[in-house]
mmCIF file of N, CA and C in Angstrom:
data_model
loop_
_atom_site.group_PDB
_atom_site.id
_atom_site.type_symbol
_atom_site.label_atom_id
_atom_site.label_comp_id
_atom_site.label_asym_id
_atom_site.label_seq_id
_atom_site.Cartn_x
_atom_site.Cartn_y
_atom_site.Cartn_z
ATOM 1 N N UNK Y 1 99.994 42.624 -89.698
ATOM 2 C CA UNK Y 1 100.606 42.185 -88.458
ATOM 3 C C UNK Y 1 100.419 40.705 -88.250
ATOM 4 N N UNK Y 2 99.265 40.136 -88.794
ATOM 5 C CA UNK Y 2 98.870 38.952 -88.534
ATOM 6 C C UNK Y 2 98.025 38.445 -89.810
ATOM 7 N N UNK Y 3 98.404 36.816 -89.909
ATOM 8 C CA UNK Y 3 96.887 36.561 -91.049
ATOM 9 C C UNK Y 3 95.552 36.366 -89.973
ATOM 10 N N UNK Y 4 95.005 35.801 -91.036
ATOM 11 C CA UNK Y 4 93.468 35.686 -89.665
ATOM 12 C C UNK Y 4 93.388 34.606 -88.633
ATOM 13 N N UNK Y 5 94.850 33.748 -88.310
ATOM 14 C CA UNK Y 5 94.922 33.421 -87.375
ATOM 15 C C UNK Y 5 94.935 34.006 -86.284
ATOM 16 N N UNK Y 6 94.613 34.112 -85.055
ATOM 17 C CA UNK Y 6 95.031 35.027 -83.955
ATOM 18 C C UNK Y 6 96.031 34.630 -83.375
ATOM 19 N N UNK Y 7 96.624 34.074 -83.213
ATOM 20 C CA UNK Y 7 98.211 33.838 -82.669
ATOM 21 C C UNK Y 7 99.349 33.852 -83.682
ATOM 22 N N UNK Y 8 99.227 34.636 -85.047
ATOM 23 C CA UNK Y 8 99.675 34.299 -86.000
ATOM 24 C C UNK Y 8 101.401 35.998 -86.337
ATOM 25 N N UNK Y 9 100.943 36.457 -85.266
ATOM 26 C CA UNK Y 9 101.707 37.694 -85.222
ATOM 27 C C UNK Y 9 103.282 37.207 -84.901
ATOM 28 N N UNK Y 10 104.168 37.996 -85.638
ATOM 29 C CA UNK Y 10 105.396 37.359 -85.172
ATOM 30 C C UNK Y 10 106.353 38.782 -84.009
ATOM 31 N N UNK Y 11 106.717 39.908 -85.197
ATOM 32 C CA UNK Y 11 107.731 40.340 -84.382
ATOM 33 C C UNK Y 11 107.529 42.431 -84.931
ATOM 34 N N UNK Y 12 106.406 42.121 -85.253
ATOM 35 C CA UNK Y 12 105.967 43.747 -85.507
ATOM 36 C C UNK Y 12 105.395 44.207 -84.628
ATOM 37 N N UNK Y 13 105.650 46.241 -84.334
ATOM 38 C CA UNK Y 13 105.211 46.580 -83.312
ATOM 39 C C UNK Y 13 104.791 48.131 -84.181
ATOM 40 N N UNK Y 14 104.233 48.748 -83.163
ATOM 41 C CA UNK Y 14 103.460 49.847 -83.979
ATOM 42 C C UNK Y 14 103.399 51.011 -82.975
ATOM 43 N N UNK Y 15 103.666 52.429 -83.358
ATOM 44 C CA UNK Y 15 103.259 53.301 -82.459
ATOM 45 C C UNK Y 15 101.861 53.957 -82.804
ATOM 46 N N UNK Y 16 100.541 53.791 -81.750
ATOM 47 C CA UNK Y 16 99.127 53.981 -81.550
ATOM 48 C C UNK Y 16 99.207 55.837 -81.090
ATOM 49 N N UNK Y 17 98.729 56.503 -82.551
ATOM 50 C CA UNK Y 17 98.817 58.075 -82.548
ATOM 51 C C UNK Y 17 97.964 58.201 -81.650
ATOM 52 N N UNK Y 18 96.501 58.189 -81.890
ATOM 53 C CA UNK Y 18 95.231 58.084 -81.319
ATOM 54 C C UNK Y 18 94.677 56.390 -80.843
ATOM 55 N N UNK Y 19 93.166 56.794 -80.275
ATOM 56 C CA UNK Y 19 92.939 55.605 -79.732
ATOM 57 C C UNK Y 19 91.932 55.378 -80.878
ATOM 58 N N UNK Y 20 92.465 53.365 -81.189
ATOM 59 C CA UNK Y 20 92.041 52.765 -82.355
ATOM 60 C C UNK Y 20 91.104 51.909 -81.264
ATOM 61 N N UNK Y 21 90.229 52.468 -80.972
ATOM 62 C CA UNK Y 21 88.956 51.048 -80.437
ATOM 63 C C UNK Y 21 88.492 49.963 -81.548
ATOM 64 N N UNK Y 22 89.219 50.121 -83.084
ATOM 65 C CA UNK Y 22 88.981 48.559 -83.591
ATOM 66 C C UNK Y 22 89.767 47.668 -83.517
ATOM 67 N N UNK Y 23 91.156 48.118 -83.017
ATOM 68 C CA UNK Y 23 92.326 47.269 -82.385
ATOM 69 C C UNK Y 23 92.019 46.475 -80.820
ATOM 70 N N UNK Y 24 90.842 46.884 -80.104
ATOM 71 C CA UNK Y 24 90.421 46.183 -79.170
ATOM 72 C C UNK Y 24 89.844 44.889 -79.506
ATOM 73 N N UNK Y 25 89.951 44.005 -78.226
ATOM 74 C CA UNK Y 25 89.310 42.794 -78.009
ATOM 75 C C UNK Y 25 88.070 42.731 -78.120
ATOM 76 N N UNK Y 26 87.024 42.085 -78.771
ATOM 77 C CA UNK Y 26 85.687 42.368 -78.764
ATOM 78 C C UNK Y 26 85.456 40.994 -78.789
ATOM 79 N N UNK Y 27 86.095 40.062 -79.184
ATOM 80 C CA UNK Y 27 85.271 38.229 -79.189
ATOM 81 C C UNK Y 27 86.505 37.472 -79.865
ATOM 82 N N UNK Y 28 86.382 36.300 -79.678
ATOM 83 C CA UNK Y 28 87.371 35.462 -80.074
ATOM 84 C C UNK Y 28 87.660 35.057 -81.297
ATOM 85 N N UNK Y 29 86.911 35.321 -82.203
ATOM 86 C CA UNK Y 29 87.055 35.933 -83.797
ATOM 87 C C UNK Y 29 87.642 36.946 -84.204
ATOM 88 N N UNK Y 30 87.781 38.362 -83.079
ATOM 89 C CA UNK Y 30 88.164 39.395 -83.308
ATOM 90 C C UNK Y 30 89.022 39.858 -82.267
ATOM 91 N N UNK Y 31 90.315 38.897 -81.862
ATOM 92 C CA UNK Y 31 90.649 39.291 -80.439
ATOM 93 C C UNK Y 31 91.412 40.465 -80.375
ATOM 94 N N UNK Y 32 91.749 41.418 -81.413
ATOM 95 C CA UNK Y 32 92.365 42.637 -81.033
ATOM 96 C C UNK Y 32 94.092 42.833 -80.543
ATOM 97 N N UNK Y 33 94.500 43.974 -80.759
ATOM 98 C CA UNK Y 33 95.907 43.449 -80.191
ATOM 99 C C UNK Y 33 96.403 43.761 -78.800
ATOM 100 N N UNK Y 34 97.233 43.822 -78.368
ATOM 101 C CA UNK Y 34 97.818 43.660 -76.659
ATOM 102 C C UNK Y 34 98.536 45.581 -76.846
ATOM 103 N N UNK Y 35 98.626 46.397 -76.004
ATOM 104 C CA UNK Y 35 99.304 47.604 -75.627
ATOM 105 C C UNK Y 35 100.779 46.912 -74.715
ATOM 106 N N UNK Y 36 101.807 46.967 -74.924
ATOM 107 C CA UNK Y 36 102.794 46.340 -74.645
ATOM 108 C C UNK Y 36 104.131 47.731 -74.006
ATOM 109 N N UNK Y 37 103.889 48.846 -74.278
ATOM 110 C CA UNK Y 37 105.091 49.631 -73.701
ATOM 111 C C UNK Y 37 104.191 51.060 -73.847
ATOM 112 N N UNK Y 38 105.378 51.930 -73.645
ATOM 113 C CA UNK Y 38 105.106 53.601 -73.790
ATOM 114 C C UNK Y 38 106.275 54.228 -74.608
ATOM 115 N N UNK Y 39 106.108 55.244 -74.708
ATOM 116 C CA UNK Y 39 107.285 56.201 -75.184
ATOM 117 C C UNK Y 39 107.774 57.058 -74.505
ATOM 118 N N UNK Y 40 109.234 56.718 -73.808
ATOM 119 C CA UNK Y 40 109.744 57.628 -72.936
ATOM 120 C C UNK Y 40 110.343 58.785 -73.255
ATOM 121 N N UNK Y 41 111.120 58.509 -74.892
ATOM 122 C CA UNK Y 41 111.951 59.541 -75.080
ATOM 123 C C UNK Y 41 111.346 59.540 -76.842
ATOM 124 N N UNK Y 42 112.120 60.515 -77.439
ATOM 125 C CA UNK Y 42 111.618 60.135 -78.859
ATOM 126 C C UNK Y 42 110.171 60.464 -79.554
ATOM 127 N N UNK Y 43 109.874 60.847 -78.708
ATOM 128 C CA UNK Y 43 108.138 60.907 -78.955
ATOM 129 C C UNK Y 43 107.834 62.092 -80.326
ATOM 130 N N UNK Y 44 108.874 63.591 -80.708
ATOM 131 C CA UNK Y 44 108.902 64.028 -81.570
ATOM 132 C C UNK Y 44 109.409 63.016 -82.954
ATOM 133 N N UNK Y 45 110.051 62.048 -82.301
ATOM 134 C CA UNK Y 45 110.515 61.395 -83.999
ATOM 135 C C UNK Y 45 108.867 60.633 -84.584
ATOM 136 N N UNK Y 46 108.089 60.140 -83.091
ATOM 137 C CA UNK Y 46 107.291 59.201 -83.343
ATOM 138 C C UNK Y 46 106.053 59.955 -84.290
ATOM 139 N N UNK Y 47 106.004 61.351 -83.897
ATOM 140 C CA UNK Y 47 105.111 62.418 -84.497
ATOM 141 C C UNK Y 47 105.578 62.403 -85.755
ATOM 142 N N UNK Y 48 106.534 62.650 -86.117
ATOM 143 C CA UNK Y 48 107.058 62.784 -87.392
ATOM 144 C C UNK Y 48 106.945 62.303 -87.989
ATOM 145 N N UNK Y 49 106.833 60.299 -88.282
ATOM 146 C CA UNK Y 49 106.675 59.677 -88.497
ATOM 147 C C UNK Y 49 104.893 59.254 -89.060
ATOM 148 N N UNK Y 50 104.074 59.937 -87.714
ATOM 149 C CA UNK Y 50 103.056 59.916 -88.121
ATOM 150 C C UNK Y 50 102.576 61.194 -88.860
ATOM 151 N N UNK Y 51 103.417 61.852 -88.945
ATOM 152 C CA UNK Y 51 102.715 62.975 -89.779
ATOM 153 C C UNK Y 51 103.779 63.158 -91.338
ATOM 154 N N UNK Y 52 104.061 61.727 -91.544
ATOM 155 C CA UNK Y 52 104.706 61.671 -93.213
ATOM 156 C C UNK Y 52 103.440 61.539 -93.679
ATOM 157 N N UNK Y 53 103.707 61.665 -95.418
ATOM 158 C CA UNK Y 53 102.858 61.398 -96.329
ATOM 159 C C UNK Y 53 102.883 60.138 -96.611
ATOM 160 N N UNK Y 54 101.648 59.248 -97.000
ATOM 161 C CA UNK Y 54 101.149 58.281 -97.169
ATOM 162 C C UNK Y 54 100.067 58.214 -98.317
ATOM 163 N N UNK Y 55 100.146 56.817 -98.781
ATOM 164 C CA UNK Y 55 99.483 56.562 -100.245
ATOM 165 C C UNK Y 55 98.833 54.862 -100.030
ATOM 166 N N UNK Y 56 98.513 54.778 -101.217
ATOM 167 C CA UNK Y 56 97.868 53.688 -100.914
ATOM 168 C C UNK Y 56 98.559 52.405 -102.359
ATOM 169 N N UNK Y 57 99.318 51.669 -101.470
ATOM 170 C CA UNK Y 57 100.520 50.635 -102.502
ATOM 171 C C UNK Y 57 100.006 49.837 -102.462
ATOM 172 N N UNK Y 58 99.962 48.510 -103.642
ATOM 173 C CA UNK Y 58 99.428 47.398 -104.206
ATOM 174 C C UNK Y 58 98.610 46.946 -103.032
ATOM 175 N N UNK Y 59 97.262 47.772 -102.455
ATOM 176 C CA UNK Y 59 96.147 47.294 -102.218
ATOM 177 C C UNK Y 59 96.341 47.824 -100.620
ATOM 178 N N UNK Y 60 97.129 48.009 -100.138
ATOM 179 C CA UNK Y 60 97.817 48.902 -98.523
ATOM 180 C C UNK Y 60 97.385 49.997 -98.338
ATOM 181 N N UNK Y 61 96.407 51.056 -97.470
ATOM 182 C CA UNK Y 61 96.282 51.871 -97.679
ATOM 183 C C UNK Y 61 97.586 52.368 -96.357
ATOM 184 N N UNK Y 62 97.258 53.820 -96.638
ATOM 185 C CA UNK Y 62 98.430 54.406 -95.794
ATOM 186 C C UNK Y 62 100.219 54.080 -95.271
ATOM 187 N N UNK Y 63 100.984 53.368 -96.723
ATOM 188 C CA UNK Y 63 101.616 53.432 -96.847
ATOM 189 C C UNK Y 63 103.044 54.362 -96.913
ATOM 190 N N UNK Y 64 103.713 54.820 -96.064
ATOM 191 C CA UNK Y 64 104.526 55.836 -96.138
ATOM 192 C C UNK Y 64 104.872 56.063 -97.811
ATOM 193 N N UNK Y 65 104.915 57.396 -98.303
ATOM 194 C CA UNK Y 65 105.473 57.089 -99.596
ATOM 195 C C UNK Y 65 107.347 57.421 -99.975
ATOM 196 N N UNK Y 66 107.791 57.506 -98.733
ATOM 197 C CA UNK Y 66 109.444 57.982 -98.749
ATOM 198 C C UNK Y 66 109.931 56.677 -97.379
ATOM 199 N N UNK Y 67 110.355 55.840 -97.736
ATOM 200 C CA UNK Y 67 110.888 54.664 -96.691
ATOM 201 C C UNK Y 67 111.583 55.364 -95.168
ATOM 202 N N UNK Y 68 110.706 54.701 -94.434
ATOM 203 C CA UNK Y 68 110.923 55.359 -92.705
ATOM 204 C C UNK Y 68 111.590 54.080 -92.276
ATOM 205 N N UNK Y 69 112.834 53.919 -91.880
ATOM 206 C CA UNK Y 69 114.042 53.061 -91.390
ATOM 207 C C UNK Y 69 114.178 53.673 -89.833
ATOM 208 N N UNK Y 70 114.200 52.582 -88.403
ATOM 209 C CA UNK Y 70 114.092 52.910 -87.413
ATOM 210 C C UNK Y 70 115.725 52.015 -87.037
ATOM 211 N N UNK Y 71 116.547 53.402 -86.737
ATOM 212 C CA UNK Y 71 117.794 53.007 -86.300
ATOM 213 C C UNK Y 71 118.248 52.416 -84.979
ATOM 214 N N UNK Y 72 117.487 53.152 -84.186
ATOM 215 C CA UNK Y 72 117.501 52.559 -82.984
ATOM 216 C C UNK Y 72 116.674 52.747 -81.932
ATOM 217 N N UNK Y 73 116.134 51.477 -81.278
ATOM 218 C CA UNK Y 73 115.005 51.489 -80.184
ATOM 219 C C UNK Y 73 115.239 50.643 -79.046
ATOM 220 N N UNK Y 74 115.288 50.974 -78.054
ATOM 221 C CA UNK Y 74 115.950 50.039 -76.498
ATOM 222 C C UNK Y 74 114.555 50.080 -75.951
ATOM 223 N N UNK Y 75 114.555 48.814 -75.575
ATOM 224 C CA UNK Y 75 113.637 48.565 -74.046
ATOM 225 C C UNK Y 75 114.155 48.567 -72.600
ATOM 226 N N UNK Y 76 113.430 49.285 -72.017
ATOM 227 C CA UNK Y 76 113.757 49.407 -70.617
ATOM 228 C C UNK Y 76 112.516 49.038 -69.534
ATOM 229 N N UNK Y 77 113.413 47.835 -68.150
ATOM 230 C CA UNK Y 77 111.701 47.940 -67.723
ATOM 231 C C UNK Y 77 111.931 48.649 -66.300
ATOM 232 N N UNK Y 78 110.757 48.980 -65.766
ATOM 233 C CA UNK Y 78 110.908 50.288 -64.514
ATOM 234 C C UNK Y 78 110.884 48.899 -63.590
ATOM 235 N N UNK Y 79 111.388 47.865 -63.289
ATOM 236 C CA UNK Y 79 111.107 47.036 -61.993
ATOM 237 C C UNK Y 79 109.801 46.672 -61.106
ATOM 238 N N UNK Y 80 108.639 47.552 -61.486
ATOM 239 C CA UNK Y 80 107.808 47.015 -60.904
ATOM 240 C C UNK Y 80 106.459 46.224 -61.741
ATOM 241 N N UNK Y 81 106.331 45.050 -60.630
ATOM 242 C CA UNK Y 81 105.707 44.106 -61.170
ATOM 243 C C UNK Y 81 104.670 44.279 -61.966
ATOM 244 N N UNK Y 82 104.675 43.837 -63.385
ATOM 245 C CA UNK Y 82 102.973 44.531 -64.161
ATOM 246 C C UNK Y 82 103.510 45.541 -65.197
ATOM 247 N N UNK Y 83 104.452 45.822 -64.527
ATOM 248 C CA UNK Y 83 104.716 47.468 -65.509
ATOM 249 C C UNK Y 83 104.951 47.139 -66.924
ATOM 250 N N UNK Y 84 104.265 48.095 -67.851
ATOM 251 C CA UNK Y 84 104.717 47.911 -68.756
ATOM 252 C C UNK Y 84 106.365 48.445 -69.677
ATOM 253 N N UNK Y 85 106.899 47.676 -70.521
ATOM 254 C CA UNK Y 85 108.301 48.285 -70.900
ATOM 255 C C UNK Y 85 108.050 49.353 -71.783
ATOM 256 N N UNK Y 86 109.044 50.175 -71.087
ATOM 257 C CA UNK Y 86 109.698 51.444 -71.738
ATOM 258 C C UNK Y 86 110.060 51.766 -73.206
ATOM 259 N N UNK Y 87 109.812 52.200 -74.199
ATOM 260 C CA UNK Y 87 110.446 52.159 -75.664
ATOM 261 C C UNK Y 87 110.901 53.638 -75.237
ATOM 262 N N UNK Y 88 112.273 54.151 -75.563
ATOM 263 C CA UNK Y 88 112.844 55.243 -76.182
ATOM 264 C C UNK Y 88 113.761 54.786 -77.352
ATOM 265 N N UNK Y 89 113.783 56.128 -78.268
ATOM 266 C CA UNK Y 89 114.853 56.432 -79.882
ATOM 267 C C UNK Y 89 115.209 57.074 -79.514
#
């Protein structure tokens, strides 16, 4: 997602199966990443997705091993201030 710069992330996003407490903020060496939306609709594709098979490619572990292509994803925001945006597929 990033090199070991911390501001170095460009335009990748990820759906969080479970909670990754090493993706948290812990110090400014290790600032962790931001939670940015939810899943409104779609949430069986997002399962699916996490429950492909995976391998481990030139040094990557958990690599899908059959290419997962995401056709379409809209943001929506609910209007109130703070809120976070909406992802449905």
């Amino acid at each position: 997602a990033r090199s070991s710069a911390p501001d170095s992330a460009t335009s990748q996003f990820y759906f969080n199966l479970v909670d990754n407490a090493s993706l948290d903020y812990s110090s400014a060496s290790s600032p962790g990443y931001a939670v940015f939306g939810e899943v409104v609709s779609g949430w069986s594709t997002v399962q699916a997705i996490g429950n492909t098979t995976t391998s481990t490619q030139n040094g990557l572990a958990n690599v899908p091993t059959n290419s997962i292509t995401t056709q379409n994803v809209s943001m929506t925001q609910t209007g109130q201030s703070g809120a976070l945006p909406r992802l449905s597929s």
